[in-house]
Every structure is written in C-alpha cells, then in structure tokens.
C-alpha cells in the first residue's frame, strides 16, 4: 500500500536556528539552576503549547507520533526544557487521547492550551509506588461538587510558570468511597494560601525543569474541573490509559533524544581528535569505531518502537492487557539505552568530557533522571512478567 501523504517534518516546528538558541541557553540554566523562561516563550510562539489541540480550536492538530518526534528533537538541544514541557504535553495529550475515544471531559485542557494555559503534572508523591492506582493526598468532597486537596506532590515540573495543576487524590469519605479523584486546581489557589511551592530544586541534573515540591493545603478544584472519580487500583478507565500511554511515550522520546545528541557529539569529536601514535583521527581507530557502532545499534532500535506505539495510540489499536507492558517496556528501554549511549560517548570523547563545561558532562547528569520516572526498572519488570507469566500466585 502506498500513500501520498507528506511525512511530518519536526524541523517545520523546531528549526535548527531555534534549537541552536536552546542549546546555547541550556548550559547557563544548568549552571545557574534557573528555569528556561526564554525557551518557554519561544516554544509558545512556535505553537508548542497547543500541539495536541485540534485545528478547529486553533491548535496544531498533531498526534502522539508527531509530538514524539518533536520531543526527541527538542531534547537534543535542551533536555531539561524538553522534560519540563513534557508535563504540559502529557495533560494535553491525555485530553486528545480521551477525545479520540469519545470522551470529551478534558476539552477545557485543549481550549486552555490554545489560550496559553500551562498545565503541570501533580501526580508524584514521595514513597507512593502505587502511582496512578493510589494516593496519599486527601481529596475531600464539598457540598457544591468541588474537592479540596491536602497533601504533598513532588517533582512538579514547570513549578515557576504553571497556571493549572492536574492532580489526583483519594476520597475516603463519600458513600461510594474510596475513590481516586482526578482534577485541576488553578494557580490562584496559591495566592489564596492553599498551595505552597517550595524552592527546593537543586539537583544533579535536569536542573532547569525546576520540578519543585508542592504542598496542597485544602486546594480547591471547582466541580467542573473534577474530571474523574474511579475506584483505586488497576482500572480500565480511559484516563488511566491516557495518562500511562502519553506519559511513557513522551518520556521515552526525551531520553531517546538525549541519546541521539550524545551519539552526534561523539561522532563529531572522534572526527577531530587525532592520535599521536598513528597520525589518524580517532574515527579510524577500530576500537572507537566498534564503540560508535555499538552506540548506534542501541539507539537505532528506539525511534521505530516509539513510532509504532505512538501510531497505535493515535489510531486506537487495541493491545488489550498487553498495552501496559508495551508502554512500560519502551520507557525502560529508552532510559537504559540512553544512559549506556551517554556512558560510551563520554569514553569516546575522552578526558575533556569530564569537565563541567562539556555538553557531554551535562548530558551525563541529565540522563540519570530517567531512572526516577515511572515506570522504574522494578515496576517495568513486574508489569512485563505479569503480562507473560500471569500474576504471582497468592
């Protein structure tokens, strides 16, 4: 079967000139531990906030497969910027995934993104390995249908700039409880003293994400911003699939982009370094060539996997219970691949990469953040083992 459709070109949204600006700023934001406001402004001008919004709302009308390519490309220039904006893209991507499946509950997210709203992802909690299936945050129902959330969220990327915080909590007091409650609270709740954001992001890598701790002190989500009430635990509700699929694929895209940049830097470096012993560039050294080839073999496997799974989400392919193992697996492979490629790039580039000013030094620190995102290695292996072997007998 052939098609006349023109393939999507990520450079049409993120041209090289824009990536060069991001790359120049990335080192400074990493050094100063500051949020990339200029990057966000450039991305907003490029229509990045509304990539998933349909054209009839004023968005770009892109699918997950196209946005995955864009995130891979952005991560080659500024990984922390890519990871930060990822969290906004998760919510807008979930809104699109639900709309594609006939659920329009998050239309306001797509409309808000077109209007310039920035959505943050308030799901992570310290020590909560249930992730989407449970929460330590209390969700207290109010008489008017709104909810008040009390608890602590960690790793809240986009902390300095978000305007809407998408979060979850556990309602244990309603007659039909317990219920996991998904909702959105506005930034105005911070002004009212019901949200406090700690300036505590001082990390090894991914410093520009400014993923600060968020304290919820009865933060109110209006009734029309309470988008789901579902039983805790594994659940077939489309919001669970939407979050899991978009989150895992876009995370994998960022780390795949980091790997691509490390590979490109390594190739450029060995083309200019010259051996005193042979007089030849290191690109002619058989051991170096083997290592570069090994990096490329590892990297080349991921973009096709991301393309396939993204298209499957976009076209509503039904993988049934296999979905979760496929999604956690691609995230796990992307992160472990990216770390291995950056490790090898450091070896290929030599001692200069050990200095703090080296781009590879920054990539080496940035890529380590991948191990902390769900699904972590233990969760991924448990999910895949269950898919192939069935649940552990009780």
GROMACS .gro file of C-alpha atoms in nm:
model
  394
    1UNK     CA    1   0.000   0.000   0.000
    2UNK     CA    2   0.136   0.345  -0.085
    3UNK     CA    3   0.044   0.688   0.042
    4UNK     CA    4   0.091   1.036  -0.096
    5UNK     CA    5   0.086   1.196   0.248
    6UNK     CA    6   0.386   1.419   0.315
    7UNK     CA    7   0.584   1.288   0.614
    8UNK     CA    8   0.581   1.518   0.916
    9UNK     CA    9   0.899   1.725   0.941
   10UNK     CA   10   0.984   1.820   1.303
   11UNK     CA   11   1.208   2.098   1.170
   12UNK     CA   12   0.893   2.276   1.050
   13UNK     CA   13   0.810   2.346   1.416
   14UNK     CA   14   1.162   2.338   1.565
   15UNK     CA   15   1.406   2.474   1.304
   16UNK     CA   16   1.780   2.443   1.358
   17UNK     CA   17   1.809   2.813   1.441
   18UNK     CA   18   1.568   2.770   1.732
   19UNK     CA   19   1.746   2.458   1.855
   20UNK     CA   20   2.077   2.645   1.846
   21UNK     CA   21   1.932   2.910   2.078
   22UNK     CA   22   1.803   2.644   2.316
   23UNK     CA   23   2.139   2.469   2.318
   24UNK     CA   24   2.325   2.791   2.394
   25UNK     CA   25   2.098   2.864   2.689
   26UNK     CA   26   2.092   2.510   2.830
   27UNK     CA   27   2.439   2.522   2.983
   28UNK     CA   28   2.366   2.851   3.160
   29UNK     CA   29   2.035   2.734   3.303
   30UNK     CA   30   2.205   2.416   3.424
   31UNK     CA   31   2.486   2.614   3.587
   32UNK     CA   32   2.256   2.875   3.743
   33UNK     CA   33   1.979   2.629   3.836
   34UNK     CA   34   1.719   2.851   3.669
   35UNK     CA   35   1.400   2.793   3.473
   36UNK     CA   36   1.427   2.847   3.093
   37UNK     CA   37   1.170   3.126   3.057
   38UNK     CA   38   1.313   3.229   2.718
   39UNK     CA   39   1.281   2.873   2.589
   40UNK     CA   40   0.919   2.861   2.702
   41UNK     CA   41   0.847   3.190   2.527
   42UNK     CA   42   1.000   3.062   2.204
   43UNK     CA   43   0.806   2.736   2.229
   44UNK     CA   44   0.484   2.925   2.294
   45UNK     CA   45   0.546   3.139   1.986
   46UNK     CA   46   0.603   2.819   1.787
   47UNK     CA   47   0.261   2.688   1.893
   48UNK     CA   48   0.410   2.418   2.115
   49UNK     CA   49   0.156   2.451   2.397
   50UNK     CA   50  -0.126   2.361   2.158
   51UNK     CA   51   0.037   2.083   1.957
   52UNK     CA   52  -0.234   1.832   2.052
   53UNK     CA   53  -0.527   2.073   2.022
   54UNK     CA   54  -0.739   2.026   1.709
   55UNK     CA   55  -0.711   2.281   1.433
   56UNK     CA   56  -1.072   2.389   1.482
   57UNK     CA   57  -0.975   2.514   1.827
   58UNK     CA   58  -0.666   2.690   1.689
   59UNK     CA   59  -0.415   2.416   1.769
   60UNK     CA   60  -0.171   2.224   1.552
   61UNK     CA   61  -0.386   1.910   1.535
   62UNK     CA   62  -0.089   1.676   1.579
   63UNK     CA   63  -0.096   1.320   1.707
   64UNK     CA   64   0.127   1.146   1.959
   65UNK     CA   65   0.357   1.015   1.684
   66UNK     CA   66   0.437   1.368   1.561
   67UNK     CA   67   0.477   1.512   1.910
   68UNK     CA   68   0.711   1.224   1.999
   69UNK     CA   69   0.936   1.327   1.709
   70UNK     CA   70   0.930   1.689   1.826
   71UNK     CA   71   1.025   1.592   2.181
   72UNK     CA   72   1.311   1.379   2.055
   73UNK     CA   73   1.434   1.678   1.854
   74UNK     CA   74   1.391   1.928   2.138
   75UNK     CA   75   1.579   1.701   2.378
   76UNK     CA   76   1.885   1.705   2.152
   77UNK     CA   77   1.919   2.075   2.229
   78UNK     CA   78   1.783   2.125   2.582
   79UNK     CA   79   1.686   1.807   2.768
   80UNK     CA   80   1.554   1.988   3.074
   81UNK     CA   81   1.337   2.217   2.863
   82UNK     CA   82   1.202   1.910   2.683
   83UNK     CA   83   1.130   1.729   3.009
   84UNK     CA   84   0.960   2.031   3.162
   85UNK     CA   85   0.727   2.099   2.869
   86UNK     CA   86   0.667   1.722   2.856
   87UNK     CA   87   0.444   1.751   3.160
   88UNK     CA   88   0.220   2.007   2.990
   89UNK     CA   89   0.214   1.786   2.683
   90UNK     CA   90   0.110   1.488   2.895
   91UNK     CA   91  -0.214   1.655   3.001
   92UNK     CA   92  -0.290   1.793   2.655
   93UNK     CA   93  -0.204   1.454   2.505
   94UNK     CA   94  -0.436   1.281   2.752
   95UNK     CA   95  -0.712   1.525   2.655
   96UNK     CA   96  -0.661   1.432   2.290
   97UNK     CA   97  -0.643   1.058   2.363
   98UNK     CA   98  -0.972   1.077   2.553
   99UNK     CA   99  -1.139   1.288   2.284
  100UNK     CA  100  -1.029   1.035   2.020
  101UNK     CA  101  -1.209   0.770   2.225
  102UNK     CA  102  -1.529   0.970   2.255
  103UNK     CA  103  -1.462   1.117   2.600
  104UNK     CA  104  -1.471   1.497   2.592
  105UNK     CA  105  -1.423   1.561   2.966
  106UNK     CA  106  -1.086   1.733   2.915
  107UNK     CA  107  -1.185   1.960   2.628
  108UNK     CA  108  -1.116   2.257   2.856
  109UNK     CA  109  -0.750   2.145   2.867
  110UNK     CA  110  -0.717   2.171   2.490
  111UNK     CA  111  -0.902   2.504   2.488
  112UNK     CA  112  -0.681   2.629   2.770
  113UNK     CA  113  -0.363   2.526   2.593
  114UNK     CA  114  -0.466   2.728   2.287
  115UNK     CA  115  -0.533   3.027   2.516
  116UNK     CA  116  -0.186   2.997   2.673
  117UNK     CA  117  -0.261   2.799   2.987
  118UNK     CA  118   0.030   2.586   3.114
  119UNK     CA  119  -0.066   2.255   3.274
  120UNK     CA  120   0.159   2.088   3.530
  121UNK     CA  121   0.154   1.724   3.634
  122UNK     CA  122   0.084   1.683   4.007
  123UNK     CA  123   0.082   1.306   4.047
  124UNK     CA  124   0.416   1.203   4.205
  125UNK     CA  125   0.425   1.157   4.583
  126UNK     CA  126   0.720   1.053   4.798
  127UNK     CA  127   0.713   0.680   4.865
  128UNK     CA  128   0.392   0.620   4.667
  129UNK     CA  129   0.476   0.331   4.437
  130UNK     CA  130   0.106   0.288   4.353
  131UNK     CA  131   0.138   0.599   4.130
  132UNK     CA  132  -0.194   0.615   3.938
  133UNK     CA  133  -0.356   0.343   4.146
  134UNK     CA  134  -0.344   0.517   4.484
  135UNK     CA  135  -0.264   0.847   4.652
  136UNK     CA  136  -0.153   0.982   4.989
  137UNK     CA  137  -0.325   1.311   4.907
  138UNK     CA  138  -0.663   1.357   5.072
  139UNK     CA  139  -0.945   1.458   4.838
  140UNK     CA  140  -1.229   1.599   5.047
  141UNK     CA  141  -1.567   1.642   4.875
  142UNK     CA  142  -1.752   1.970   4.921
  143UNK     CA  143  -2.125   2.038   4.907
  144UNK     CA  144  -2.107   2.210   4.567
  145UNK     CA  145  -1.933   1.918   4.396
  146UNK     CA  146  -1.587   2.067   4.422
  147UNK     CA  147  -1.298   1.897   4.602
  148UNK     CA  148  -1.033   2.020   4.846
  149UNK     CA  149  -0.694   1.851   4.817
  150UNK     CA  150  -0.448   1.821   5.105
  151UNK     CA  151  -0.108   1.654   5.066
  152UNK     CA  152   0.235   1.689   4.911
  153UNK     CA  153   0.332   1.639   4.549
  154UNK     CA  154   0.695   1.605   4.445
  155UNK     CA  155   0.875   1.657   4.113
  156UNK     CA  156   0.624   1.921   3.999
  157UNK     CA  157   0.795   2.035   3.679
  158UNK     CA  158   0.711   2.381   3.542
  159UNK     CA  159   0.673   2.496   3.905
  160UNK     CA  160   0.752   2.865   3.836
  161UNK     CA  161   0.508   2.900   3.546
  162UNK     CA  162   0.216   2.657   3.557
  163UNK     CA  163  -0.134   2.804   3.558
  164UNK     CA  164  -0.330   2.479   3.612
  165UNK     CA  165  -0.216   2.182   3.820
  166UNK     CA  166  -0.361   1.846   3.718
  167UNK     CA  167  -0.352   1.613   4.018
  168UNK     CA  168  -0.509   1.318   4.193
  169UNK     CA  169  -0.611   1.238   4.548
  170UNK     CA  170  -0.808   0.978   4.743
  171UNK     CA  171  -1.165   1.041   4.859
  172UNK     CA  172  -1.230   0.815   5.160
  173UNK     CA  173  -1.541   0.986   5.298
  174UNK     CA  174  -1.802   0.972   5.021
  175UNK     CA  175  -2.066   0.697   5.048
  176UNK     CA  176  -1.926   0.527   4.736
  177UNK     CA  177  -1.565   0.567   4.851
  178UNK     CA  178  -1.285   0.514   4.837
  179UNK     CA  179  -1.248   0.692   4.504
  180UNK     CA  180  -0.948   0.822   4.317
  181UNK     CA  181  -1.029   1.179   4.218
  182UNK     CA  182  -0.859   1.347   3.920
  183UNK     CA  183  -0.899   1.722   3.897
  184UNK     CA  184  -0.734   2.053   3.812
  185UNK     CA  185  -0.664   2.338   4.053
  186UNK     CA  186  -0.579   2.691   3.937
  187UNK     CA  187  -0.270   2.892   4.033
  188UNK     CA  188  -0.499   3.134   4.215
  189UNK     CA  189  -0.514   2.874   4.494
  190UNK     CA  190  -0.151   2.960   4.566
  191UNK     CA  191  -0.244   3.327   4.606
  192UNK     CA  192  -0.521   3.218   4.844
  193UNK     CA  193  -0.264   3.035   5.061
  194UNK     CA  194  -0.397   2.689   4.979
  195UNK     CA  195  -0.093   2.591   4.771
  196UNK     CA  196   0.271   2.645   4.867
  197UNK     CA  197   0.558   2.579   4.626
  198UNK     CA  198   0.898   2.515   4.780
  199UNK     CA  199   1.208   2.649   4.609
  200UNK     CA  200   1.390   2.321   4.671
  201UNK     CA  201   1.504   2.205   4.325
  202UNK     CA  202   1.885   2.177   4.348
  203UNK     CA  203   1.971   1.853   4.175
  204UNK     CA  204   2.244   1.665   3.995
  205UNK     CA  205   2.088   1.708   3.651
  206UNK     CA  206   1.774   1.827   3.471
  207UNK     CA  207   1.812   2.141   3.679
  208UNK     CA  208   1.616   2.373   3.450
  209UNK     CA  209   1.292   2.176   3.490
  210UNK     CA  210   1.254   2.334   3.836
  211UNK     CA  211   1.044   2.038   3.948
  212UNK     CA  212   0.975   2.171   4.293
  213UNK     CA  213   0.775   2.026   4.582
  214UNK     CA  214   0.410   2.138   4.600
  215UNK     CA  215   0.220   2.146   4.928
  216UNK     CA  216  -0.159   2.132   4.899
  217UNK     CA  217  -0.344   2.283   5.193
  218UNK     CA  218  -0.706   2.236   5.102
  219UNK     CA  219  -0.651   2.348   4.743
  220UNK     CA  220  -0.989   2.363   4.573
  221UNK     CA  221  -1.074   2.219   4.233
  222UNK     CA  222  -1.407   2.352   4.110
  223UNK     CA  223  -1.681   2.099   4.033
  224UNK     CA  224  -1.640   2.145   3.659
  225UNK     CA  225  -1.268   2.072   3.693
  226UNK     CA  226  -1.321   1.738   3.868
  227UNK     CA  227  -1.276   1.510   3.569
  228UNK     CA  228  -1.279   1.158   3.715
  229UNK     CA  229  -1.387   0.963   4.025
  230UNK     CA  230  -1.282   0.600   3.991
  231UNK     CA  231  -1.201   0.311   4.227
  232UNK     CA  232  -0.837   0.290   4.337
  233UNK     CA  233  -0.618   0.017   4.195
  234UNK     CA  234  -0.576  -0.102   3.836
  235UNK     CA  235  -0.862   0.040   3.636
  236UNK     CA  236  -0.977   0.025   3.273
  237UNK     CA  237  -1.094   0.387   3.281
  238UNK     CA  238  -0.964   0.576   2.976
  239UNK     CA  239  -0.795   0.842   3.190
  240UNK     CA  240  -0.562   0.577   3.333
  241UNK     CA  241  -0.472   0.451   2.987
  242UNK     CA  242  -0.443   0.807   2.857
  243UNK     CA  243  -0.200   0.918   3.127
  244UNK     CA  244   0.005   0.598   3.114
  245UNK     CA  245   0.038   0.590   2.735
  246UNK     CA  246   0.120   0.957   2.677
  247UNK     CA  247   0.347   0.983   2.981
  248UNK     CA  248   0.555   0.676   2.898
  249UNK     CA  249   0.590   0.751   2.526
  250UNK     CA  250   0.683   1.116   2.569
  251UNK     CA  251   0.931   1.034   2.847
  252UNK     CA  252   1.090   0.772   2.624
  253UNK     CA  253   1.105   1.033   2.349
  254UNK     CA  254   1.302   1.278   2.564
  255UNK     CA  255   1.562   1.020   2.664
  256UNK     CA  256   1.588   0.890   2.308
  257UNK     CA  257   1.663   1.248   2.203
  258UNK     CA  258   1.938   1.270   2.465
  259UNK     CA  259   2.092   0.951   2.327
  260UNK     CA  260   2.083   1.093   1.974
  261UNK     CA  261   2.264   1.407   2.081
  262UNK     CA  262   2.530   1.209   2.270
  263UNK     CA  263   2.587   0.995   1.961
  264UNK     CA  264   2.615   1.302   1.737
  265UNK     CA  265   2.862   1.470   1.975
  266UNK     CA  266   3.070   1.152   1.994
  267UNK     CA  267   3.084   1.121   1.614
  268UNK     CA  268   3.185   1.486   1.575
  269UNK     CA  269   3.451   1.452   1.845
  270UNK     CA  270   3.625   1.147   1.703
  271UNK     CA  271   3.632   1.316   1.365
  272UNK     CA  272   3.852   1.593   1.503
  273UNK     CA  273   4.064   1.416   1.770
  274UNK     CA  274   4.387   1.283   1.625
  275UNK     CA  275   4.610   1.006   1.754
  276UNK     CA  276   4.972   1.098   1.824
  277UNK     CA  277   5.064   0.735   1.764
  278UNK     CA  278   4.914   0.689   1.419
  279UNK     CA  279   4.854   1.043   1.300
  280UNK     CA  280   4.498   0.942   1.209
  281UNK     CA  281   4.174   1.076   1.351
  282UNK     CA  282   4.012   0.860   1.612
  283UNK     CA  283   3.730   0.788   1.368
  284UNK     CA  284   3.978   0.547   1.206
  285UNK     CA  285   4.059   0.363   1.528
  286UNK     CA  286   3.898   0.015   1.516
  287UNK     CA  287   3.809   0.014   1.886
  288UNK     CA  288   3.648   0.357   1.864
  289UNK     CA  289   3.460   0.254   1.551
  290UNK     CA  290   3.326  -0.054   1.728
  291UNK     CA  291   3.209   0.156   2.023
  292UNK     CA  292   3.037   0.413   1.797
  293UNK     CA  293   2.870   0.129   1.608
  294UNK     CA  294   2.751  -0.022   1.935
  295UNK     CA  295   2.600   0.313   2.037
  296UNK     CA  296   2.423   0.346   1.702
  297UNK     CA  297   2.291  -0.010   1.715
  298UNK     CA  298   2.136   0.061   2.054
  299UNK     CA  299   1.994   0.399   1.954
  300UNK     CA  300   1.852   0.287   1.618
  301UNK     CA  301   1.613   0.043   1.786
  302UNK     CA  302   1.416   0.309   1.975
  303UNK     CA  303   1.274   0.558   1.721
  304UNK     CA  304   1.089   0.282   1.528
  305UNK     CA  305   0.943   0.147   1.851
  306UNK     CA  306   0.824   0.492   1.954
  307UNK     CA  307   0.678   0.549   1.609
  308UNK     CA  308   0.485   0.222   1.618
  309UNK     CA  309   0.344   0.258   1.970
  310UNK     CA  310   0.258   0.625   1.915
  311UNK     CA  311   0.070   0.542   1.596
  312UNK     CA  312  -0.110   0.262   1.777
  313UNK     CA  313  -0.232   0.508   2.041
  314UNK     CA  314  -0.332   0.758   1.772
  315UNK     CA  315  -0.522   0.502   1.566
  316UNK     CA  316  -0.691   0.330   1.863
  317UNK     CA  317  -0.520  -0.006   1.817
  318UNK     CA  318  -0.636  -0.246   2.088
  319UNK     CA  319  -0.347  -0.432   2.250
  320UNK     CA  320  -0.570  -0.527   2.542
  321UNK     CA  321  -0.385  -0.611   2.864
  322UNK     CA  322  -0.055  -0.606   2.671
  323UNK     CA  323  -0.068  -0.227   2.648
  324UNK     CA  324   0.085  -0.162   2.988
  325UNK     CA  325   0.379  -0.396   2.938
  326UNK     CA  326   0.446  -0.246   2.595
  327UNK     CA  327   0.439   0.109   2.729
  328UNK     CA  328   0.645   0.049   3.042
  329UNK     CA  329   0.886  -0.156   2.831
  330UNK     CA  330   0.955   0.119   2.577
  331UNK     CA  331   1.015   0.372   2.853
  332UNK     CA  332   1.252   0.134   3.032
  333UNK     CA  333   1.443   0.051   2.713
  334UNK     CA  334   1.475   0.417   2.616
  335UNK     CA  335   1.620   0.516   2.952
  336UNK     CA  336   1.865   0.226   2.981
  337UNK     CA  337   1.970   0.271   2.617
  338UNK     CA  338   2.023   0.645   2.661
  339UNK     CA  339   2.234   0.601   2.973
  340UNK     CA  340   2.451   0.340   2.801
  341UNK     CA  341   2.496   0.560   2.493
  342UNK     CA  342   2.594   0.863   2.702
  343UNK     CA  343   2.838   0.647   2.901
  344UNK     CA  344   3.005   0.535   2.579
  345UNK     CA  345   3.006   0.889   2.439
  346UNK     CA  346   3.199   1.000   2.747
  347UNK     CA  347   3.457   0.727   2.686
  348UNK     CA  348   3.487   0.811   2.317
  349UNK     CA  349   3.525   1.184   2.376
  350UNK     CA  350   3.799   1.138   2.633
  351UNK     CA  351   3.900   1.343   2.935
  352UNK     CA  352   3.760   1.671   2.806
  353UNK     CA  353   3.409   1.539   2.869
  354UNK     CA  354   3.488   1.519   3.242
  355UNK     CA  355   3.494   1.897   3.273
  356UNK     CA  356   3.175   2.068   3.390
  357UNK     CA  357   3.164   2.289   3.081
  358UNK     CA  358   3.137   1.991   2.846
  359UNK     CA  359   2.797   1.926   2.690
  360UNK     CA  360   2.852   1.555   2.744
  361UNK     CA  361   2.908   1.621   3.113
  362UNK     CA  362   2.564   1.782   3.129
  363UNK     CA  363   2.402   1.504   2.926
  364UNK     CA  364   2.566   1.251   3.159
  365UNK     CA  365   2.390   1.414   3.456
  366UNK     CA  366   2.062   1.481   3.277
  367UNK     CA  367   2.017   1.124   3.160
  368UNK     CA  368   2.030   0.994   3.517
  369UNK     CA  369   1.687   1.146   3.588
  370UNK     CA  370   1.529   0.876   3.372
  371UNK     CA  371   1.558   0.614   3.645
  372UNK     CA  372   1.326   0.810   3.874
  373UNK     CA  373   1.029   0.837   3.639
  374UNK     CA  374   0.757   0.572   3.638
  375UNK     CA  375   0.781   0.304   3.529
  376UNK     CA  376   1.104   0.239   3.722
  377UNK     CA  377   1.301  -0.078   3.644
  378UNK     CA  378   1.130  -0.282   3.915
  379UNK     CA  379   0.782  -0.178   3.807
  380UNK     CA  380   0.858  -0.235   3.439
  381UNK     CA  381   0.990  -0.585   3.500
  382UNK     CA  382   0.694  -0.670   3.724
  383UNK     CA  383   0.447  -0.548   3.461
  384UNK     CA  384   0.615  -0.740   3.180
  385UNK     CA  385   0.649  -1.056   3.391
  386UNK     CA  386   0.278  -1.043   3.471
  387UNK     CA  387   0.194  -0.997   3.103
  388UNK     CA  388   0.390  -1.308   3.007
  389UNK     CA  389   0.361  -1.529   3.316
  390UNK     CA  390   0.041  -1.413   3.479
  391UNK     CA  391   0.012  -1.265   3.830
  392UNK     CA  392   0.211  -1.404   4.119
  393UNK     CA  393   0.011  -1.673   4.298
  394UNK     CA  394  -0.121  -1.570   4.639
   0.00000   0.00000   0.00000
